[in-house]
Every structure is written in C-alpha cells, then in structure tokens.
Amino acid sequence: MPSLNLSQRLAPDRSAVRSARPNLAGLTRDELAAALVESGAVEAAKAKMRTGQLWRWIHNTGVTDFSAMSNVGKDLQASLAERFTLDRPEVVERQVSRDGTRKWLIRMAPGVEVETVYIPDVGRAGALCVSSQVGCTLNCTFCHTGTQALVRNLTAAEIVAQVQIAKDDLGEWPSAKEDRALSNIVFMGMGEPLYNLDEVAKAIEIISDNEGIALSRRRITVSTSGVVPELKRLGEMTQAMLAISLHATNDALRDELVPLNRKYPIAVLMDGVRAYPGLSNARRVTFEYVMLKGVNDSPAEARALINLMKGVPAKINLIPFNPWPGSPYVCSDWKTIETFAAILNRAGYASPIRTPRGRDILAACGQLKSESEKIRASTRRRLQAADAA
Ligand code: SAH
Ligand code: SF4
C-alpha cells in the first residue's frame, strides 16, 4: 500500500547548535526543585511553591518558553531562561497514515533517533506507543527493531519528550481527561523497557502526575519480552499495567522466536507473572501473541495458550504479523487467525485480535527501526561535546 504523501523531512539537523543549558522538561518534581535551588535562581524556602508553578506550566500547559509563565515575575523568567531551556528534541520526520496513525522520527542527539507512534481508537481514545531504547539487544526473529543493534537507553527526559511532542502535534495542552485524544501510553515502541527500568519508572512518575499530563497509571502499559527478575520491581515502582510478549506456547519454539526465553523459559516467566504486584481481575496482564503463518497458529497452540493462562487474570492480544523489508515470516491467513481467536473466545477471552494500524507508514507493532547506528563511545563523546559547544 503506498503511503500517503504526508511524510515530511522537517528540519535540518540543528542539534549541533543546541544550547548547553539544562532542560527542565523531563525532570521529576524532586529533580526540578533541586535544579532550581542549585542554580541559584530560586531560594530554598520558595522551592516548593516555584516547583509547583513551573510544573503546571511545563506539564499541564506544555509551554516551551519561560516568558509564557504569567504567574512568574519577569525577573525570574529571565533568570530561568539564562540558566535553563524547555526546548523539545527535534522532530526530523512526521508521517500520517490513511487510518489516522501518526509517526514521528525524533532526534534526541546526534545519531540518536527514535520512532514514536500515535494510534487513534485504541484504549479509551487513542494510544501513544513510546520507545524506551534506541535499537534493542534482544534479537526476536520477527521484530524489525531486533535487527538493529542497541545504540543506547533513552533517558526519562527523552521518554517524556515523546509524549510532549505527541501532545504538541495533537493540540492537547492542556486536555481534560474526558476529551483527550491521547488517553493511553504503551511501551511497545523500540527497545526492551525492563532493560531500562529506572528511566522508564521515572518517566511514568512524570507522565502520571496529577497536576501535569495526568495519565492514570492504569492507562500505561509496559510490554516486555520477559525479563523475569525485573517484573516485581516494575510493578512496585510504576503500578503500570503489564503486557508479556509470549508468542509461543512451548520452549523450543519460544527459544527461537524470543531468544531471551533461553534464559527465562515459559514456566519461570509464568511464575513471575503470577507474582506481579497488583494483578487482579480488574488489572489483568495482557499476553501478546504474534500470528505467524505455519509457525505458531494452529488450533492445538490456541488450546495450549488457554492452558498456560489458567489461574492468571489475563487478556490476550493476537497481533497479525506486520511484515518489514526482508522479514522471514508471513502473517497467518485471516481465517486461521479467526479460528484461533474463536477457540480463545469460547474459553472466555473476548475480542482478542488487534487490528493492524499504520501499516502503510511502517508504524505498526514491530516495524519500527531508526537509521541510528551503534557508534563508538569515543565518537559519541565527540558529537556530544560538539552538541554542548
Ligand atoms: N521489547 C518489548 C516492547 C516492544 S515490542 C517487547 O518485546 O514486548 C512491542 C510488541 O510488538 C511486542 O509484543 C512484540 O513482540 C511485537 N512485535 C514485534 N515485531 C512485530 C511484528 N513484526 N509484527 C507484529 N508484532 C510485532
Ligand atoms: Fe526487542 Fe521487543 Fe523487538 Fe524483541 S520484540 S527485539 S524485545 S523490541
């Protein structure tokens, strides 16, 4: 399917001339308060009050300019602008699919680019699929990101920036909870969030803050290929909803599709899931299952899946395989997917098929891959030095 001609290569690379002033837009409340005081712009006694004011401007109103902060005096505005910035990272490319899906290629730093996707009509209103790493170390055989070497983990600020850029583009600063287009966040973009848990947790703390973007933690889902030792910490630190990329019902096949399974096989993974903090019928874990023709899509495997999930409050998401250039699999036939889904339905799992979205702009699950190449640490330091100059 040809992509709509809405792809825009937007700006030349300005990152090399970006200022070295620290950015306040991706800090937690505590970090923000500390930065204000340490810089000398705000006295310690007023830190709490000023942090509250700035927090609302940055995270509720979405301003990127200190001079828009009308309850902050002109002198303080000027002194903040001297010391700090609220700039967004640069959107290098923006694409809009014929089905309304939007995809942004964002340059976080020279050579560090990630993709973020907004999908309408998913969740309560629409979901933003954010990336947690540039590339991925886990080479799942059906995933485009898996073909790209890990460049690096994203910082909490870079994760939050993806949400801010989406809200800029959707015109949602501020937005009442009832009529916002961006109602859910899924960590299903590039990378394995549980290999970057501290930054992911910090980002969730910022995004869910009630006086800011105020996305409920129950509308934030973290998807993992199964990093079992981090599951408990994920639940305790974030109270986010959990999604597990299962994709196979036996270890031989899962070892092949999701190589991390060799380290944490299915039985170990399921024990970890059962122990996930806060799991209940109202807060179910989602099992993702990509439909690969002739590989994992038989009725016997549907029944095996039901068996595996016995006693676990669970939902199932069948994902029709999204092909990418050179991918070694084919998506299961629609009839096969329906037969598989019908078996799950009869066992009480409602509407488990996920409609593919944004396929025409390669924005669907597992199709994301930036051109960022892993670069030597010495080269990166040189680029960062140039960036800061
Ligand atoms: N690393 C995490 C989150 C990112 S992948 C994880 O693996 O869960 C998000 C989801 O997309 C996962 O369920 C992943 O298995 C699925 N996925 C990857 N490639 C895909 C493809 N080509 N077609 C459909 N789903 C895919
Ligand atoms: Fe990494 Fe997830 Fe892709 Fe596997 S499916 S390679 S864990 S991003």
Short mmCIF file of C-alpha atoms and ligand atoms in Angstrom, two decimals:
data_model
loop_
_atom_site.label_atom_id
_atom_site.label_comp_id
_atom_site.label_asym_id
_atom_site.label_seq_id
_atom_site.Cartn_x
_atom_site.Cartn_y
_atom_site.Cartn_z
CA MET A 1 0.00 0.00 0.00
CA PRO A 2 1.54 3.34 -0.95
CA SER A 3 1.98 5.69 1.92
CA LEU A 4 0.11 8.98 1.92
CA ASN A 5 2.34 11.77 0.85
CA LEU A 6 2.37 13.36 4.25
CA SER A 7 5.85 12.36 5.12
CA GLN A 8 7.87 15.45 5.74
CA ARG A 9 11.56 15.60 6.30
CA LEU A 10 11.17 18.54 8.58
CA ALA A 11 14.21 20.42 9.71
CA PRO A 12 17.92 20.39 9.04
CA ASP A 13 19.99 18.99 11.90
CA ARG A 14 20.01 21.80 14.43
CA SER A 15 21.13 19.58 17.29
CA ALA A 16 24.74 20.62 16.85
CA VAL A 17 23.83 24.20 17.71
CA ARG A 18 21.54 23.38 20.65
CA SER A 19 22.37 25.14 23.85
CA ALA A 20 24.15 23.53 26.75
CA ARG A 21 21.57 24.87 29.24
CA PRO A 22 19.96 22.01 31.19
CA ASN A 23 16.46 21.13 30.08
CA LEU A 24 13.77 21.22 32.79
CA ALA A 25 11.04 19.49 30.78
CA GLY A 26 12.00 15.91 31.66
CA LEU A 27 12.79 16.24 35.38
CA THR A 28 10.80 14.72 38.22
CA ARG A 29 9.40 17.14 40.80
CA ASP A 30 12.30 16.48 43.18
CA GLU A 31 14.86 16.95 40.43
CA LEU A 32 13.16 20.13 39.30
CA ALA A 33 13.18 21.58 42.82
CA ALA A 34 16.86 20.68 43.24
CA ALA A 35 17.81 22.18 39.86
CA LEU A 36 16.04 25.45 40.66
CA VAL A 37 17.75 25.83 44.01
CA GLU A 38 21.21 24.65 42.92
CA SER A 39 21.21 27.10 40.03
CA GLY A 40 20.66 29.99 42.43
CA ALA A 41 17.52 31.10 40.55
CA VAL A 42 15.18 30.17 43.40
CA GLU A 43 15.80 30.32 47.15
CA ALA A 44 15.31 27.10 49.08
CA ALA A 45 12.37 28.50 51.06
CA LYS A 46 10.42 29.11 47.86
CA ALA A 47 11.44 25.93 46.04
CA LYS A 48 8.22 24.04 46.69
CA MET A 49 5.97 26.88 45.56
CA ARG A 50 8.02 27.65 42.43
CA THR A 51 8.31 23.97 41.54
CA GLY A 52 4.51 23.68 41.70
CA GLN A 53 4.09 26.70 39.44
CA LEU A 54 6.66 25.58 36.89
CA TRP A 55 5.37 22.03 36.98
CA ARG A 56 1.91 23.12 35.88
CA TRP A 57 3.26 25.31 33.09
CA ILE A 58 5.58 22.61 31.80
CA HIS A 59 3.41 19.53 32.22
CA ASN A 60 -0.15 20.80 32.13
CA THR A 61 0.04 23.77 29.78
CA GLY A 62 3.01 22.43 27.82
CA VAL A 63 4.84 25.75 27.46
CA THR A 64 8.33 25.75 25.98
CA ASP A 65 9.07 29.38 26.79
CA PHE A 66 9.59 30.84 30.25
CA SER A 67 8.07 34.15 29.16
CA ALA A 68 4.65 32.45 28.88
CA MET A 69 4.61 31.77 32.63
CA SER A 70 2.31 34.61 33.64
CA ASN A 71 2.39 33.99 37.40
CA VAL A 72 6.19 34.06 37.42
CA GLY A 73 7.73 37.54 37.66
CA LYS A 74 9.66 38.95 34.69
CA ASP A 75 12.96 38.87 36.59
CA LEU A 76 12.64 35.24 37.50
CA GLN A 77 11.52 34.39 33.95
CA ALA A 78 14.69 35.99 32.65
CA SER A 79 16.94 34.31 35.15
CA LEU A 80 15.37 30.92 34.39
CA ALA A 81 15.84 31.48 30.66
CA GLU A 82 19.51 32.29 31.21
CA ARG A 83 20.09 29.06 33.07
CA PHE A 84 17.66 26.54 31.59
CA THR A 85 15.73 25.56 28.49
CA LEU A 86 12.39 23.87 27.83
CA ASP A 87 13.15 23.02 24.18
CA ARG A 88 11.78 19.83 22.69
CA PRO A 89 14.07 17.45 20.85
CA GLU A 90 13.86 17.84 17.11
CA VAL A 91 11.15 16.10 15.04
CA VAL A 92 13.04 15.01 11.95
CA GLU A 93 10.15 13.39 10.13
CA ARG A 94 6.39 13.20 10.58
CA GLN A 95 4.11 10.77 8.78
CA VAL A 96 0.34 10.38 8.86
CA SER A 97 -1.27 7.13 7.75
CA ARG A 98 -4.52 6.94 5.84
CA ASP A 99 -6.06 5.41 9.01
CA GLY A 100 -5.04 8.40 11.16
CA THR A 101 -1.99 6.81 12.75
CA ARG A 102 0.83 9.32 13.20
CA LYS A 103 4.52 8.53 13.40
CA TRP A 104 7.33 10.85 14.43
CA LEU A 105 11.03 10.28 13.98
CA ILE A 106 12.66 12.18 16.81
CA ARG A 107 16.35 13.07 17.05
CA MET A 108 17.36 13.05 20.69
CA ALA A 109 21.01 13.77 19.99
CA PRO A 110 23.32 13.44 17.01
CA GLY A 111 22.98 9.85 15.75
CA VAL A 112 20.28 9.01 18.33
CA GLU A 113 16.89 8.76 16.64
CA VAL A 114 13.72 7.01 17.79
CA GLU A 115 10.22 6.47 16.49
CA THR A 116 7.01 7.21 18.37
CA VAL A 117 3.55 6.32 17.09
CA TYR A 118 0.07 7.62 17.91
CA ILE A 119 -2.74 5.17 17.19
CA PRO A 120 -6.31 6.51 17.28
CA ASP A 121 -9.19 4.41 18.67
CA VAL A 122 -7.00 2.26 20.88
CA GLY A 123 -7.58 2.23 24.63
CA ARG A 124 -10.14 4.80 25.78
CA ALA A 125 -9.45 7.24 22.91
CA GLY A 126 -6.01 6.74 21.44
CA ALA A 127 -2.68 5.25 22.46
CA LEU A 128 0.82 6.55 22.15
CA CYS A 129 3.40 3.87 21.54
CA VAL A 130 6.69 5.09 23.02
CA SER A 131 10.22 3.79 22.67
CA SER A 132 12.45 3.05 25.66
CA GLN A 133 15.71 2.34 23.86
CA VAL A 134 17.29 3.11 20.51
CA GLY A 135 17.51 -0.34 18.96
CA CYS A 136 17.34 -3.47 21.12
CA THR A 137 19.77 -6.12 22.39
CA LEU A 138 17.20 -8.91 22.11
CA ASN A 139 17.04 -10.33 18.63
CA CYS A 140 13.46 -11.54 18.38
CA THR A 141 13.35 -13.00 14.89
CA PHE A 142 10.05 -11.39 13.82
CA CYS A 143 10.84 -7.85 15.00
CA HIS A 144 12.38 -5.11 12.89
CA THR A 145 13.87 -3.31 15.89
CA GLY A 146 15.60 -6.59 16.76
CA THR A 147 17.67 -6.29 13.57
CA GLN A 148 19.11 -3.01 14.82
CA ALA A 149 21.96 -3.00 17.32
CA LEU A 150 21.31 -1.25 20.61
CA VAL A 151 22.50 2.31 20.33
CA ARG A 152 21.67 3.28 23.89
CA ASN A 153 19.00 3.53 26.58
CA LEU A 154 16.76 6.59 26.46
CA THR A 155 16.69 8.88 29.48
CA ALA A 156 13.44 9.60 31.34
CA ALA A 157 13.50 13.07 29.78
CA GLU A 158 13.70 11.54 26.29
CA ILE A 159 10.79 9.22 27.04
CA VAL A 160 8.68 12.09 28.40
CA ALA A 161 9.65 14.21 25.36
CA GLN A 162 7.93 11.67 23.10
CA VAL A 163 4.67 12.30 24.95
CA GLN A 164 5.19 16.06 24.87
CA ILE A 165 5.82 16.04 21.11
CA ALA A 166 2.68 13.98 20.51
CA LYS A 167 0.65 16.39 22.63
CA ASP A 168 2.11 19.35 20.72
CA ASP A 169 1.03 17.78 17.45
CA LEU A 170 -2.40 16.70 18.71
CA GLY A 171 -3.01 20.14 20.22
CA GLU A 172 -3.63 18.72 23.70
CA TRP A 173 -2.13 21.26 26.10
CA PRO A 174 -3.94 21.16 28.42
CA SER A 175 -6.54 18.45 27.96
CA ALA A 176 -9.45 17.43 30.13
CA LYS A 177 -9.42 13.72 30.83
CA GLU A 178 -12.80 13.18 29.15
CA ASP A 179 -11.97 14.61 25.74
CA ARG A 180 -8.33 13.91 25.14
CA ALA A 181 -7.18 12.02 22.05
CA LEU A 182 -4.11 10.71 23.83
CA SER A 183 -5.62 8.60 26.59
CA ASN A 184 -3.22 5.66 26.89
CA ILE A 185 0.50 5.02 26.73
CA VAL A 186 2.06 1.73 25.72
CA PHE A 187 5.77 0.97 25.98
CA MET A 188 5.68 -1.04 22.78
CA GLY A 189 7.94 1.01 20.55
CA MET A 190 11.61 0.36 20.14
CA GLY A 191 13.52 -1.42 22.85
CA GLU A 192 13.05 -3.55 25.95
CA PRO A 193 11.69 -1.32 28.74
CA LEU A 194 12.81 -3.64 31.53
CA TYR A 195 16.43 -3.23 30.48
CA ASN A 196 15.97 0.48 31.18
CA LEU A 197 13.61 0.26 34.13
CA ASP A 198 14.89 3.15 36.25
CA GLU A 199 14.40 5.68 33.46
CA VAL A 200 11.07 4.13 32.40
CA ALA A 201 9.82 4.34 36.01
CA LYS A 202 10.90 7.96 36.32
CA ALA A 203 9.14 8.80 33.04
CA ILE A 204 5.95 7.13 34.30
CA GLU A 205 6.18 9.15 37.52
CA ILE A 206 6.29 12.36 35.46
CA ILE A 207 3.59 11.42 32.94
CA SER A 208 1.15 10.21 35.59
CA ASP A 209 1.49 13.21 37.94
CA ASN A 210 -1.98 14.57 38.59
CA GLU A 211 -1.03 18.20 38.15
CA GLY A 212 0.74 17.50 34.88
CA ILE A 213 -0.15 15.29 31.95
CA ALA A 214 -2.13 13.22 34.45
CA LEU A 215 -2.32 9.95 32.60
CA SER A 216 -3.52 7.34 35.04
CA ARG A 217 -1.05 4.54 35.72
CA ARG A 218 -3.82 2.12 34.81
CA ARG A 219 -3.71 3.54 31.29
CA ILE A 220 0.01 2.99 31.00
CA THR A 221 1.12 -0.44 29.81
CA VAL A 222 4.67 -1.73 29.81
CA SER A 223 5.35 -4.57 27.40
CA THR A 224 8.24 -6.92 27.99
CA SER A 225 9.70 -9.89 26.17
CA GLY A 226 10.02 -11.47 29.62
CA VAL A 227 12.82 -10.04 31.77
CA VAL A 228 11.57 -12.02 34.77
CA PRO A 229 13.85 -10.65 37.53
CA GLU A 230 12.58 -7.09 36.88
CA LEU A 231 8.84 -7.81 36.93
CA LYS A 232 8.39 -7.30 40.65
CA ARG A 233 10.30 -4.03 40.65
CA LEU A 234 8.29 -2.84 37.63
CA GLY A 235 5.03 -3.41 39.48
CA GLU A 236 6.23 -1.87 42.71
CA MET A 237 7.84 1.19 41.15
CA THR A 238 5.25 2.01 38.50
CA GLN A 239 1.91 0.29 39.22
CA ALA A 240 1.67 0.11 35.44
CA MET A 241 -0.28 -2.49 33.53
CA LEU A 242 1.81 -5.42 32.33
CA ALA A 243 1.97 -6.95 28.86
CA ILE A 244 4.02 -10.03 28.08
CA SER A 245 5.24 -10.86 24.58
CA LEU A 246 4.58 -14.59 24.68
CA HIS A 247 4.25 -15.63 21.01
CA ALA A 248 4.76 -19.35 21.63
CA THR A 249 3.39 -21.98 23.98
CA ASN A 250 6.43 -24.27 24.14
CA ASP A 251 10.05 -23.54 24.95
CA ALA A 252 11.52 -24.98 21.75
CA LEU A 253 9.61 -22.50 19.60
CA ARG A 254 9.87 -19.58 22.02
CA ASP A 255 13.65 -20.12 22.27
CA GLU A 256 13.72 -19.47 18.54
CA LEU A 257 11.27 -16.54 18.32
CA VAL A 258 12.21 -14.75 21.55
CA PRO A 259 15.80 -15.81 22.31
CA LEU A 260 15.53 -14.39 25.85
CA ASN A 261 13.41 -17.47 26.55
CA ARG A 262 16.63 -19.50 26.82
CA LYS A 263 17.39 -17.53 29.94
CA TYR A 264 13.85 -17.32 31.36
CA PRO A 265 11.77 -20.21 29.99
CA ILE A 266 7.98 -20.18 29.89
CA ALA A 267 7.40 -21.81 33.31
CA VAL A 268 9.71 -19.31 35.01
CA LEU A 269 8.06 -16.46 33.12
CA MET A 270 4.59 -17.56 34.17
CA ASP A 271 5.66 -17.77 37.83
CA GLY A 272 6.98 -14.22 37.54
CA VAL A 273 3.70 -13.05 36.01
CA ARG A 274 1.62 -14.69 38.76
CA ALA A 275 3.66 -12.75 41.30
CA TYR A 276 3.21 -9.39 39.52
CA PRO A 277 2.15 -6.85 42.16
CA GLY A 278 -1.44 -5.70 41.90
CA LEU A 279 -2.61 -8.36 39.46
CA SER A 280 -6.37 -8.91 39.77
CA ASN A 281 -9.44 -9.39 37.61
CA ALA A 282 -9.66 -5.61 37.28
CA ARG A 283 -5.95 -5.35 36.45
CA ARG A 284 -5.19 -8.17 34.09
CA VAL A 285 -1.94 -8.97 32.39
CA THR A 286 -2.07 -8.90 28.58
CA PHE A 287 -0.41 -11.71 26.67
CA GLU A 288 0.69 -10.65 23.22
CA TYR A 289 0.82 -13.32 20.56
CA VAL A 290 2.03 -12.50 17.07
CA MET A 291 0.36 -14.63 14.38
CA LEU A 292 3.00 -16.25 12.15
CA LYS A 293 1.74 -18.42 9.33
CA GLY A 294 2.52 -22.10 9.85
CA VAL A 295 4.75 -21.32 12.83
CA ASN A 296 2.57 -20.77 15.92
CA ASP A 297 -1.01 -20.50 14.64
CA SER A 298 -2.54 -23.99 14.97
CA PRO A 299 -5.71 -24.77 16.98
CA ALA A 300 -3.61 -27.00 19.25
CA GLU A 301 -1.49 -23.96 20.12
CA ALA A 302 -4.60 -21.92 20.90
CA ARG A 303 -5.61 -24.61 23.38
CA ALA A 304 -2.10 -24.75 24.81
CA LEU A 305 -2.28 -20.99 25.32
CA ILE A 306 -5.51 -21.32 27.31
CA ASN A 307 -3.87 -24.00 29.46
CA LEU A 308 -0.86 -21.84 30.16
CA MET A 309 -3.02 -18.96 31.37
CA LYS A 310 -5.14 -20.99 33.75
CA GLY A 311 -5.41 -19.20 37.07
CA VAL A 312 -3.85 -15.96 35.77
CA PRO A 313 -6.08 -12.87 35.39
CA ALA A 314 -5.30 -12.34 31.73
CA LYS A 315 -6.28 -10.82 28.39
CA ILE A 316 -4.97 -11.96 25.05
CA ASN A 317 -3.88 -9.78 22.20
CA LEU A 318 -3.44 -11.59 18.89
CA ILE A 319 -1.22 -9.42 16.71
CA PRO A 320 -1.34 -10.14 12.99
CA PHE A 321 2.34 -10.23 11.99
CA ASN A 322 3.43 -6.95 10.45
CA PRO A 323 5.96 -7.56 7.72
CA TRP A 324 9.03 -5.41 7.16
CA PRO A 325 11.60 -5.36 4.36
CA GLY A 326 13.37 -8.72 4.42
CA SER A 327 11.29 -10.23 7.25
CA PRO A 328 11.49 -14.04 7.39
CA TYR A 329 7.80 -14.68 8.22
CA VAL A 330 4.35 -14.29 6.69
CA CYS A 331 1.23 -13.24 8.57
CA SER A 332 -1.25 -16.04 9.24
CA ASP A 333 -4.31 -16.16 6.95
CA TRP A 334 -7.27 -14.22 8.28
CA LYS A 335 -9.33 -17.40 8.54
CA THR A 336 -6.61 -19.07 10.63
CA ILE A 337 -6.49 -16.07 12.95
CA GLU A 338 -10.27 -16.16 13.32
CA THR A 339 -10.25 -19.87 14.10
CA PHE A 340 -7.52 -19.30 16.70
CA ALA A 341 -9.48 -16.37 18.18
CA ALA A 342 -12.72 -18.39 18.27
CA ILE A 343 -11.06 -21.05 20.44
CA LEU A 344 -9.91 -18.32 22.85
CA ASN A 345 -13.36 -16.74 22.76
CA ARG A 346 -15.02 -19.97 23.76
CA ALA A 347 -12.67 -20.09 26.75
CA GLY A 348 -13.88 -16.63 27.81
CA TYR A 349 -11.27 -14.32 26.25
CA ALA A 350 -13.20 -11.59 24.40
CA SER A 351 -12.17 -9.89 21.10
CA PRO A 352 -8.53 -10.78 21.17
CA ILE A 353 -7.47 -9.69 17.64
CA ARG A 354 -5.55 -6.43 17.38
CA THR A 355 -6.30 -4.61 14.14
CA PRO A 356 -3.08 -3.65 12.43
CA ARG A 357 -2.72 0.13 12.21
CA GLY A 358 -0.43 2.41 10.28
CA ARG A 359 0.99 -0.40 8.17
CA ASP A 360 1.28 1.94 5.18
CA ILE A 361 3.83 4.08 7.02
CA LEU A 362 5.61 1.13 8.70
CA ALA A 363 4.24 2.32 12.03
CA ALA A 364 2.70 -0.97 13.19
CA CYS A 365 3.99 -3.08 16.04
CA GLY A 366 7.47 -4.36 15.43
CA GLN A 367 8.07 -2.33 12.28
CA LEU A 368 9.98 0.46 13.94
CA LYS A 369 13.65 0.83 13.19
CA SER A 370 15.62 4.04 13.05
CA GLU A 371 18.66 4.59 10.92
CA SER A 372 20.70 5.20 14.06
CA GLU A 373 23.77 3.03 14.01
CA LYS A 374 25.70 1.98 17.04
CA ILE A 375 28.65 4.30 17.20
CA ARG A 376 31.88 4.06 19.10
CA ALA A 377 31.80 5.65 22.53
CA SER A 378 34.65 7.96 21.54
CA THR A 379 32.71 9.22 18.51
CA ARG A 380 29.64 9.75 20.64
CA ARG A 381 31.61 11.77 23.20
CA ARG A 382 32.99 13.90 20.40
CA LEU A 383 29.49 14.51 18.99
CA GLN A 384 28.14 15.31 22.44
CA ALA A 385 30.95 17.75 23.05
CA ALA A 386 30.12 19.45 19.75
CA ASP A 387 26.45 19.46 20.74
CA ALA A 388 27.20 21.17 24.01
CA ALA A 389 29.55 23.76 22.50
N1 SAH B 1 10.52 -5.11 23.79
C1 SAH B 1 9.19 -5.13 24.27
C2 SAH B 1 8.33 -3.97 23.78
C3 SAH B 1 8.48 -3.57 22.34
S1 SAH B 1 7.84 -4.70 21.13
C4 SAH B 1 8.54 -6.44 23.96
O1 SAH B 1 9.11 -7.23 23.20
O2 SAH B 1 7.47 -6.69 24.49
C5 SAH B 1 6.07 -4.47 21.25
C6 SAH B 1 5.25 -5.64 20.74
O3 SAH B 1 5.33 -5.76 19.30
C7 SAH B 1 5.74 -6.98 21.28
O4 SAH B 1 4.67 -7.80 21.66
C8 SAH B 1 6.44 -7.55 20.09
O5 SAH B 1 6.57 -8.92 20.21
C9 SAH B 1 5.53 -7.12 18.96
N2 SAH B 1 6.13 -7.22 17.64
C10 SAH B 1 7.43 -7.10 17.31
N3 SAH B 1 7.59 -7.25 15.97
C11 SAH B 1 6.38 -7.45 15.44
C12 SAH B 1 5.90 -7.62 14.10
N4 SAH B 1 6.72 -7.57 13.08
N5 SAH B 1 4.57 -7.77 13.92
C13 SAH B 1 3.72 -7.76 14.98
N6 SAH B 1 4.12 -7.58 16.25
C14 SAH B 1 5.43 -7.43 16.49
FE1 SF4 B 2 13.41 -6.11 21.33
FE2 SF4 B 2 10.77 -6.36 21.86
FE3 SF4 B 2 11.69 -6.34 19.32
FE4 SF4 B 2 12.18 -8.44 20.91
S1 SF4 B 2 10.15 -7.75 20.19
S2 SF4 B 2 13.66 -7.44 19.53
S3 SF4 B 2 12.46 -7.44 22.87
S4 SF4 B 2 11.79 -4.67 20.75
#
